[in-house]
Coordinates of C-alpha atoms and ligand atoms in Angstrom, one line a residue:
X1 CA -33.2 -19.1 -16.2
X2 CA -31.8 -18.8 -12.7
X3 CA -28.1 -18.4 -12.1
X4 CA -26.7 -19.6 -8.8
X5 CA -23.6 -18.8 -7.0
X6 CA -21.2 -21.2 -5.4
X7 CA -18.2 -20.7 -3.2
X8 CA -14.7 -21.1 -4.7
X9 CA -13.8 -23.4 -1.8
X10 CA -17.0 -25.5 -1.7
X11 CA -18.9 -26.1 -5.0
X12 CA -21.7 -27.9 -3.1
X13 CA -22.8 -24.6 -1.6
X14 CA -25.3 -23.0 -3.9
X15 CA -27.1 -19.7 -3.2
X16 CA -29.0 -17.1 -5.1
X17 CA -27.4 -13.8 -6.3
X18 CA -29.2 -12.0 -3.7
X19 CA -28.1 -14.2 -0.8
X20 CA -24.5 -13.9 -2.1
X21 CA -24.8 -10.1 -2.0
X22 CA -26.1 -10.2 1.5
X23 CA -23.4 -12.7 2.7
X24 CA -20.5 -10.9 0.9
X25 CA -17.9 -13.8 1.8
X26 CA -18.8 -17.5 2.0
X27 CA -18.7 -19.1 5.5
X28 CA -15.8 -21.3 4.4
X29 CA -13.7 -18.1 3.6
X30 CA -14.2 -18.7 -0.1
X31 CA -15.6 -16.1 -2.7
X32 CA -18.9 -16.5 -4.4
X33 CA -18.6 -17.1 -8.1
X34 CA -21.4 -17.6 -10.6
X35 CA -22.0 -21.2 -11.6
X36 CA -21.6 -20.4 -15.1
X37 CA -20.4 -17.2 -16.8
X38 CA -23.3 -15.8 -18.7
X39 CA -22.8 -14.9 -22.5
X40 CA -24.3 -11.6 -23.6
X41 CA -27.7 -12.1 -25.0
X42 CA -28.0 -8.7 -26.6
X43 CA -26.0 -7.7 -29.8
X44 CA -23.4 -5.1 -30.1
X45 CA -25.7 -3.4 -32.7
X46 CA -28.1 -3.0 -29.9
X47 CA -25.6 -2.1 -27.2
X48 CA -24.2 0.7 -29.5
X49 CA -27.3 2.7 -29.0
X50 CA -27.8 2.1 -25.3
X51 CA -27.2 4.6 -22.5
X52 CA -25.0 3.6 -19.5
X53 CA -28.1 2.8 -17.5
X54 CA -29.5 0.5 -20.2
X55 CA -26.1 -1.2 -20.7
X56 CA -25.9 -1.8 -17.0
X57 CA -29.3 -3.4 -17.0
X58 CA -28.4 -5.6 -20.0
X59 CA -25.3 -7.0 -18.3
X60 CA -26.5 -7.2 -14.6
X61 CA -29.9 -8.9 -15.5
X62 CA -27.8 -12.0 -16.7
X63 CA -26.0 -12.1 -13.4
X64 CA -28.6 -11.2 -10.8
X65 CA -31.3 -13.4 -12.1
X66 CA -33.4 -13.3 -8.9
X67 CA -34.0 -9.6 -9.0
X68 CA -37.0 -8.6 -11.0
X69 CA -36.7 -6.2 -14.0
X70 CA -38.4 -3.6 -11.9
X71 CA -36.1 -4.2 -8.8
X72 CA -32.9 -4.0 -10.9
X73 CA -34.0 -1.0 -13.0
X74 CA -34.9 0.9 -9.9
X75 CA -31.5 0.1 -8.3
X76 CA -29.8 1.3 -11.5
X77 CA -31.8 4.5 -11.8
X78 CA -31.0 5.4 -8.2
X79 CA -27.3 4.7 -8.5
X80 CA -26.3 6.3 -11.9
X81 CA -28.0 9.6 -11.5
X82 CA -27.1 13.2 -10.9
X83 CA -24.5 12.0 -8.4
X84 CA -22.2 11.6 -11.5
X85 CA -21.1 14.8 -13.2
X86 CA -21.7 13.6 -16.7
X87 CA -24.7 11.9 -18.2
X88 CA -22.3 9.5 -20.1
X89 CA -21.5 8.2 -16.6
X90 CA -18.1 6.6 -17.9
X91 CA -16.9 8.7 -20.8
X92 CA -14.0 7.7 -23.1
X93 CA -11.1 10.3 -23.5
X94 CA -9.0 9.6 -26.6
X95 CA -5.6 10.6 -25.9
X96 CA -2.7 10.3 -28.4
X97 CA -3.6 8.1 -31.4
X98 CA -4.7 4.8 -30.2
X99 CA -5.4 5.0 -26.4
X100 CA -8.7 5.7 -24.8
X101 CA -8.9 6.5 -21.2
X102 CA -12.3 5.1 -19.9
X103 CA -12.9 7.7 -17.0
X104 CA -14.5 5.9 -14.2
X105 CA -14.2 8.7 -11.8
X106 CA -17.1 10.9 -12.4
X107 CA -19.1 9.8 -9.4
X108 CA -19.5 11.3 -5.9
X109 CA -16.1 10.3 -4.5
X110 CA -14.0 10.8 -7.7
X111 CA -12.7 7.2 -7.9
X112 CA -13.8 4.2 -9.9
X113 CA -15.2 2.5 -6.7
X114 CA -18.3 4.7 -7.1
X115 CA -19.2 2.8 -10.3
X116 CA -20.1 -0.2 -8.0
X117 CA -20.6 1.3 -4.7
X118 CA -23.2 3.7 -5.8
X119 CA -25.4 0.8 -6.7
X120 CA -24.3 -1.8 -3.9
X121 CA -26.5 -0.3 -1.1
X122 CA -29.5 -0.4 -3.3
X123 CA -28.7 -4.0 -4.3
X124 CA -28.3 -4.9 -0.7
X125 CA -31.4 -3.3 0.7
X126 CA -33.4 -4.9 -2.2
X127 CA -31.7 -8.3 -1.3
X128 CA -32.6 -7.9 2.3
X129 CA -36.2 -7.3 1.5
X130 CA -36.3 -10.4 -0.9
X131 CA -34.8 -12.5 1.7
X132 CA -37.0 -11.2 4.6
X133 CA -33.9 -10.1 6.6
X134 CA -34.8 -8.4 9.8
X135 CA -31.4 -7.9 11.1
X136 CA -29.6 -4.7 10.8
X137 CA -26.8 -5.3 8.2
X138 CA -23.3 -4.2 9.3
X139 CA -20.9 -3.4 6.4
X140 CA -17.4 -4.0 7.3
X141 CA -14.8 -2.5 5.0
X142 CA -11.2 -2.5 4.7
X143 CA -9.8 0.2 2.4
X144 CA -6.6 1.2 0.7
X145 CA -8.2 4.6 0.5
X146 CA -11.0 4.8 -2.1
X147 CA -13.3 1.9 -1.3
X148 CA -13.8 3.5 2.2
X149 CA -15.1 6.7 1.0
X150 CA -17.2 5.4 -1.8
X151 CA -18.9 2.9 0.8
X152 CA -19.4 5.6 3.3
X153 CA -21.0 7.8 0.8
X154 CA -23.2 4.9 -0.4
X155 CA -24.3 3.6 3.0
X156 CA -24.5 6.8 5.2
X157 CA -28.0 7.0 6.6
X158 CA -29.2 4.0 4.8
X159 CA -32.0 2.6 6.8
X160 CA -31.3 -1.0 8.2
X161 CA -27.5 -0.7 7.6
X162 CA -24.5 0.3 9.5
X163 CA -21.0 0.7 8.2
X164 CA -17.5 0.5 9.6
X165 CA -14.4 1.4 7.6
X166 CA -10.8 0.7 8.5
X167 CA -8.0 2.4 6.7
X168 CA -4.1 2.3 7.1
X169 CA -3.2 5.4 9.1
X170 CA -0.2 6.3 7.1
X171 CA -1.2 4.6 3.9
X172 CA -3.7 7.0 2.2
X173 CA -3.4 10.4 0.5
X174 CA -4.4 13.5 2.4
X175 CA -7.5 13.9 0.2
X176 CA -8.4 10.4 0.7
X177 CA -8.1 10.6 4.6
X178 CA -10.0 13.9 4.7
X179 CA -12.8 12.4 2.6
X180 CA -13.3 9.7 5.1
X181 CA -12.8 11.5 8.4
X182 CA -15.3 14.3 7.5
X183 CA -18.1 11.7 6.6
X184 CA -21.4 12.5 8.1
X185 CA -24.2 10.1 8.9
X186 CA -25.5 8.5 12.3
X187 CA -24.7 5.0 11.2
X188 CA -21.1 5.4 10.1
X189 CA -17.8 4.8 11.9
X190 CA -14.2 5.3 10.5
X191 CA -11.2 3.8 12.2
X192 CA -7.6 4.4 11.3
X193 CA -5.5 1.2 12.0
X194 CA -1.8 1.0 12.9
X195 CA -0.8 -1.2 10.0
X196 CA -1.1 -1.5 6.2
X197 CA -4.0 -2.5 4.0
X198 CA -3.3 -6.2 4.0
X199 CA -3.5 -5.9 7.9
X200 CA -6.9 -4.2 7.6
X201 CA -8.1 -6.7 5.0
X202 CA -7.0 -9.8 7.0
X203 CA -8.6 -8.3 10.1
X204 CA -11.9 -7.8 8.4
X205 CA -11.8 -11.4 6.9
X206 CA -11.1 -12.8 10.3
X207 CA -14.1 -11.1 11.8
X208 CA -16.2 -12.5 9.0
X209 CA -15.1 -15.9 9.8
X210 CA -15.5 -15.7 13.6
X211 CA -18.7 -17.7 14.0
X212 CA -18.9 -17.0 17.6
X213 CA -18.9 -13.3 17.0
X214 CA -21.6 -13.9 14.4
X215 CA -23.8 -15.7 16.9
X216 CA -23.3 -13.0 19.6
X217 CA -24.3 -10.2 17.1
X218 CA -27.2 -12.2 15.8
X219 CA -28.7 -12.1 19.1
X220 CA -28.5 -8.4 19.1
X221 CA -30.0 -8.1 15.7
X222 CA -26.9 -7.6 13.5
X223 CA -25.3 -9.5 10.6
X224 CA -22.2 -8.6 8.6
X225 CA -21.8 -8.1 5.0
X226 CA -19.0 -6.7 2.9
X227 CA -18.5 -3.7 0.6
X228 CA -15.2 -5.0 -0.6
X229 CA -14.7 -6.4 -4.1
X230 CA -15.0 -9.8 -2.6
X231 CA -18.8 -9.1 -2.7
X232 CA -20.3 -10.2 -6.1
X233 CA -22.4 -7.1 -5.9
X234 CA -19.3 -5.1 -6.4
X235 CA -18.0 -7.1 -9.3
X236 CA -21.1 -7.5 -11.5
X237 CA -21.7 -3.7 -12.0
X238 CA -18.1 -3.2 -13.0
X239 CA -18.5 -5.6 -15.9
X240 CA -21.0 -3.2 -17.4
X241 CA -18.5 -0.4 -18.1
X242 CA -16.3 -2.6 -20.2
X243 CA -19.3 -3.6 -22.5
X244 CA -20.3 0.1 -22.6
X245 CA -16.8 1.2 -23.4
X246 CA -16.5 -1.3 -26.4
X247 CA -20.0 -0.5 -27.7
X248 CA -19.1 3.3 -27.6
X249 CA -15.8 2.8 -29.5
X250 CA -18.0 1.0 -32.2
X251 CA -20.7 3.7 -32.1
X252 CA -18.0 6.4 -32.5
X253 CA -16.4 4.5 -35.3
X254 CA -13.1 4.2 -33.6
X255 CA -13.2 0.5 -34.2
X256 CA -14.8 -1.8 -36.7
X257 CA -17.4 -4.5 -36.0
X258 CA -15.7 -7.5 -34.1
X259 CA -12.4 -5.7 -34.0
X260 CA -10.4 -6.7 -30.9
X261 CA -9.2 -4.2 -28.3
X262 CA -6.8 -4.6 -25.4
X263 CA -7.6 -3.4 -21.9
X264 CA -5.2 -2.2 -19.4
X265 CA -6.1 -2.0 -15.7
X266 CA -4.2 -0.5 -12.7
X267 CA -4.6 -3.4 -10.4
X268 CA -4.7 -3.8 -6.6
X269 CA -7.3 -6.4 -5.3
X270 CA -7.8 -7.7 -8.8
X271 CA -11.5 -6.7 -8.9
X272 CA -11.5 -4.3 -11.9
X273 CA -9.5 -6.4 -14.1
X274 CA -11.5 -9.5 -13.3
X275 CA -14.6 -7.5 -14.3
X276 CA -12.8 -6.9 -17.7
X277 CA -12.1 -10.6 -18.0
X278 CA -15.7 -11.5 -17.3
X279 CA -16.7 -9.0 -20.1
X280 CA -14.4 -10.9 -22.4
X281 CA -15.9 -14.2 -21.4
X282 CA -19.4 -12.7 -22.0
X283 CA -18.4 -12.1 -25.6
X284 CA -16.8 -8.6 -25.8
X285 CA -14.0 -8.7 -28.4
X286 CA -11.1 -8.0 -25.9
X287 CA -7.6 -9.3 -26.8
X288 CA -5.2 -9.0 -23.9
X289 CA -6.0 -8.1 -20.4
X290 CA -3.0 -6.1 -19.3
X291 CA -2.5 -6.2 -15.5
X292 CA -0.6 -3.2 -14.3
X293 CA 1.0 -3.1 -10.8
X294 CA 3.1 -0.5 -9.0
X295 CA 6.2 -1.5 -6.9
X296 CA 4.1 -3.9 -5.0
X297 CA 4.4 -6.2 -8.0
X298 CA 3.3 -9.5 -6.5
X299 CA 0.8 -10.0 -9.6
X300 CA 3.6 -9.2 -12.0
X301 CA 5.7 -12.0 -10.5
X302 CA 2.8 -14.3 -10.3
X303 CA 2.0 -14.1 -14.0
X304 CA 5.7 -14.4 -14.8
X305 CA 6.5 -17.4 -12.7
X306 CA 3.3 -19.1 -11.6
X307 CA 4.2 -18.5 -8.0
X308 CA 2.3 -16.0 -5.9
X309 CA 4.4 -14.9 -3.0
X310 CA 3.3 -12.3 -0.6
X311 CA 6.5 -12.7 1.5
X312 CA 8.2 -9.4 0.6
X313 CA 8.5 -5.8 1.8
X314 CA 5.2 -3.7 1.6
X315 CA 6.0 -0.5 -0.4
X316 CA 4.0 2.8 0.2
X317 CA 3.8 4.2 -3.2
X318 CA 2.2 7.3 -4.9
X319 CA -0.6 5.0 -6.0
X320 CA -1.8 3.9 -2.5
X321 CA -5.0 2.3 -3.6
X322 CA -2.8 -0.4 -5.3
X323 CA -0.6 -1.0 -2.4
X324 CA -1.8 -4.4 -1.8
X325 CA 0.1 -7.7 -1.4
X326 CA -2.8 -10.1 -1.1
X327 CA -5.1 -9.5 -4.2
X328 CA -8.3 -11.3 -3.0
X329 CA -10.1 -11.4 -6.3
X330 CA -7.4 -13.6 -7.9
X331 CA -8.9 -16.4 -6.1
X332 CA -11.8 -16.3 -8.5
X333 CA -9.5 -16.5 -11.4
X334 CA -7.6 -19.3 -9.7
X335 CA -10.7 -21.2 -9.2
X336 CA -11.5 -21.0 -12.9
X337 CA -8.0 -22.1 -14.1
X338 CA -8.2 -25.2 -11.6
X339 CA -11.2 -26.2 -13.9
X340 CA -13.5 -25.1 -11.1
X341 CA -11.9 -27.4 -8.4
X342 CA -12.9 -26.2 -5.0
X343 CA -10.5 -28.6 -3.2
X344 CA -7.5 -27.4 -5.3
X345 CA -8.5 -23.9 -4.8
X346 CA -8.8 -24.2 -1.0
X347 CA -5.5 -26.0 -0.9
X348 CA -3.6 -23.1 -2.8
X349 CA -5.3 -20.4 -0.7
X350 CA -4.3 -22.3 2.4
X351 CA -0.7 -22.0 1.3
X352 CA -1.2 -18.2 1.1
X353 CA -2.5 -17.9 4.6
X354 CA 0.0 -20.4 5.9
X355 CA 3.4 -19.8 4.2
X356 CA 2.3 -16.8 2.4
X357 CA 2.8 -18.3 -1.0
X358 CA 1.6 -21.0 -3.6
X359 CA 2.5 -22.2 -7.0
X360 CA 0.0 -23.1 -9.8
X361 CA 0.5 -26.1 -12.1
X362 CA 1.7 -25.8 -15.6
X363 CA -1.6 -26.8 -16.9
X364 CA -3.2 -24.0 -14.9
X365 CA -0.6 -21.5 -16.2
X366 CA -1.6 -22.3 -19.8
X367 CA -4.9 -20.9 -19.1
X368 CA -3.7 -17.6 -18.2
X369 CA -2.7 -16.6 -21.8
X370 CA -5.3 -13.7 -22.1
X371 CA -3.4 -11.8 -19.5
X372 CA -0.2 -9.7 -19.8
X373 CA 1.3 -8.2 -16.7
X374 CA 3.9 -5.4 -16.1
X375 CA 4.7 -2.9 -13.5
X376 CA 5.8 0.7 -13.2
X377 CA 8.2 2.0 -10.7
X378 CA 7.7 5.4 -9.0
X379 CA 9.9 7.1 -11.6
X380 CA 8.1 5.4 -14.5
X381 CA 4.8 6.6 -13.0
X382 CA 5.8 10.2 -12.7
X383 CA 7.7 10.1 -16.0
X384 CA 4.3 8.9 -17.6
X385 CA 2.3 11.6 -16.2
X386 CA 4.8 14.3 -17.2
X387 CA 5.1 12.9 -20.6
X388 CA 1.4 12.6 -21.4
X389 CA 0.8 16.0 -20.0
X390 CA 3.5 17.6 -22.1
X391 CA 2.3 15.9 -25.2
X392 CA -1.3 16.2 -24.9
X393 CA -2.3 18.5 -21.9
X394 CA -4.2 15.5 -20.4
X395 CA -3.6 15.0 -16.6
X396 CA -3.6 11.4 -15.4
X397 CA -3.8 10.3 -11.8
X398 CA -1.1 8.2 -10.4
X399 CA -3.0 4.8 -10.6
X400 CA -4.0 5.4 -14.2
X401 CA -0.5 6.4 -15.0
X402 CA 0.8 3.0 -13.8
X403 CA -1.5 1.4 -16.4
X404 CA -0.8 3.8 -19.1
X405 CA 2.9 3.2 -18.7
X406 CA 2.5 -0.6 -18.6
X407 CA 0.3 -0.5 -21.6
X408 CA 2.8 1.6 -23.6
X409 CA 5.6 -0.8 -22.5
X410 CA 3.5 -3.9 -23.6
X411 CA 2.9 -2.3 -26.9
X412 CA 6.5 -1.4 -27.6
X413 CA 7.8 -4.9 -26.6
X414 CA 5.1 -7.0 -28.3
X415 CA 4.4 -4.9 -31.4
X416 CA 0.6 -5.7 -30.6
X417 CA -1.0 -2.8 -32.5
X418 CA -4.5 -3.3 -31.1
X419 CA -6.2 -0.2 -29.8
X420 CA -6.0 -0.1 -26.0
X421 CA -8.6 1.1 -23.4
X422 CA -7.0 2.1 -20.1
X423 CA -9.2 2.0 -17.1
X424 CA -8.8 5.4 -15.6
X425 CA -9.5 4.8 -11.9
X426 CA -9.3 8.3 -10.2
X427 CA -9.4 12.0 -10.7
X428 CA -5.9 13.5 -10.6
X429 CA -7.5 15.7 -7.7
X430 CA -7.5 12.8 -5.4
X431 CA -3.7 12.6 -5.6
X432 CA -2.8 16.2 -6.4
X433 CA 0.5 16.3 -4.5
X434 CA 2.0 13.3 -6.4
X435 CA 0.4 14.4 -9.8
X436 CA 1.7 17.9 -9.7
X437 CA 5.2 17.0 -8.4
X438 CA 5.3 14.6 -11.4
X439 CA 4.7 17.5 -13.8
X440 CA 7.1 19.8 -12.1
X441 CA 9.4 19.3 -9.2
X442 CA 8.8 22.9 -8.0
X443 CA 5.4 21.8 -6.5
X444 CA 7.1 19.4 -4.1
X445 CA 7.4 22.2 -1.5
X446 CA 3.7 23.2 -1.7
X447 CA 1.1 21.8 0.6
X448 CA -1.5 19.4 -0.5
X449 CA -4.5 21.6 -0.3
X450 CA -2.8 24.6 -2.2
X451 CA -2.0 22.1 -5.0
X452 CA -5.6 21.6 -5.6
X453 CA -6.1 25.1 -6.9
X454 CA -2.9 24.9 -8.9
X455 CA -4.2 21.6 -10.5
X456 CA -7.0 23.4 -11.8
X457 CA -4.8 25.9 -13.6
X458 CA -2.5 23.2 -15.1
X459 CA -5.2 20.8 -16.2
X460 CA -8.0 23.2 -17.0
X461 CA -10.4 20.8 -15.4
X462 CA -13.0 22.2 -12.9
X463 CA -12.4 21.3 -9.1
X464 CA -14.8 18.4 -8.6
X465 CA -17.6 18.9 -6.0
X466 CA -16.0 16.1 -3.9
X467 CA -12.9 18.2 -3.5
X468 CA -14.9 21.5 -2.8
X469 CA -16.8 19.5 -0.1
X470 CA -13.7 18.7 2.0
X471 CA -12.1 22.0 1.8
X472 CA -13.8 23.3 4.9
X473 CA -15.6 20.4 6.3
X474 CA -15.2 19.4 10.0
X475 CA -13.1 16.2 10.8
X476 CA -15.7 14.0 12.7
X477 CA -13.7 10.8 13.1
X478 CA -10.4 10.5 14.9
X479 CA -10.6 6.8 16.2
X480 CA -7.4 4.8 15.8
X481 CA -6.7 1.2 16.8
X482 CA -4.0 -1.5 16.4
X483 CA -4.7 -4.1 13.6
X484 CA -5.2 -6.8 16.2
X485 CA -7.9 -4.9 17.9
X486 CA -10.4 -4.4 15.1
X487 CA -12.7 -6.9 16.5
X488 CA -13.0 -5.0 19.8
X489 CA -13.6 -1.8 17.9
X490 CA -16.4 -3.3 15.9
X491 CA -18.0 -4.5 19.0
X492 CA -17.6 -1.2 20.8
X493 CA -19.4 0.5 17.9
X494 CA -22.3 -2.0 17.7
X495 CA -22.9 -2.4 21.4
X496 CA -23.0 1.3 22.2
X497 CA -26.5 2.8 22.4
X498 CA -27.0 5.6 19.8
Ligands
LIG1 C1 -9.2 0.3 -5.9 C2 -8.4 1.0 -6.8 C3 -7.6 0.3 -7.9 C4 -7.2 -1.2 -7.7 O1 -8.5 -1.8 -8.2 P1 -8.7 -3.3 -7.9 O2 -10.2 -3.6 -8.2 O3 -8.6 -3.4 -6.3 O4 -7.7 -4.1 -8.5 C5 -6.9 1.1 -8.7 N1 -6.9 2.5 -8.7 C6 -7.7 3.2 -7.9 C7 -7.7 4.7 -8.0 C8 -8.5 2.5 -6.9 O5 -9.3 3.2 -6.0

């Protein structure tokens, strides 16, 4: 059976999965969504015994129906291989009595973005072949720190593709910046913008929607696509690890058959938690989806009041990958709670671009009961890292700590005793300075790179290869531009002969 994709702003537009992956964003500015959310067609009893790769296939085949079995398995095998430092790919760490950290940071760039971005280039090149695309595909990416590196690693030197990454100059950690600026590859460009992540993201969206530019580039043999989580090719692979986590809890007899669990996700662009919601809709027994924000708590306010309002100060926090005021993927959820009403969705999103806010109806709000929301201040986050370290010796990164804090807060407040899976989205090595300072104030004076060695002593966890790689790598990218000059930067990169 074929599953088609439609735009959240135009239900008439129907395309195949491979076309949706190639396009990234719909021409009307909407996001592609499956016409119908599939229900798992394999039993938990079967999933219990599957490897990560087998689980990924079982989930993805139901979304990407125009890929053949051979194509999809080939993409999966190339993605989830020795680039990950464990065969489990996404191991579960049981910490304290009833919390399980789903470690999604064992890939090449030590953040959860690797879970999807190690497969996206393969899905995209396969999709290009299937659709007889002759143009070179130009991946435009805005990053709050982790997507950029994961996408660069995935697309570097991929034939038929180029990639341009924009990151906020003062909005990423030292390790994140070095990971990007030392990226090798003849088809890559990295540019720091004078602005924040939202500026980068809206700049990229504007370039996508610029039909004139698209025409101009078409003549030169280029077409744009996206590696951001607006691309359905990012979202679908992420559903797999929630299915895998549940099946592993069952296999390890941590839970009984059919037992509901809660899932807590440190949230920025709403991609990861939306994948968990899709997993629930596919039939995984998930109770609450706990949406955790840092001090940029626009989503917490939205779930509490029904009003999404981005008119507020942008806070730079110790969890920079969640410093976001416009959570793009929320549009996919909004579309669902409107009853798949494209006009209503378009109207609400128009409010967001115009006045910077919108309010959902009461009827829509009722459909959000699967979600709980909370936020952690900078102090809460640091306290959570220190507390869990002192109690258990386990070291969390700052993003994961936001979710762990909100998860505990929810449990205390509600008395909901269901076991909780916390999406652990980055290695603490990526945010060593903040993590170490949270554990002990004495580290505040030490420099970022020295702290990496110190972290090894404290956590007992080997330094990941991704960190070793940047310690003496050469900086290759120093380009900077103003947020309103991103289009010129893209053109300059594509038009130069190299
Ligand atoms: C991207 C990112 C997040 C936020 O994920 P979304 O899918 O954008 O909500 C959280 N933590 C880390 C470490 C990230 O890189």
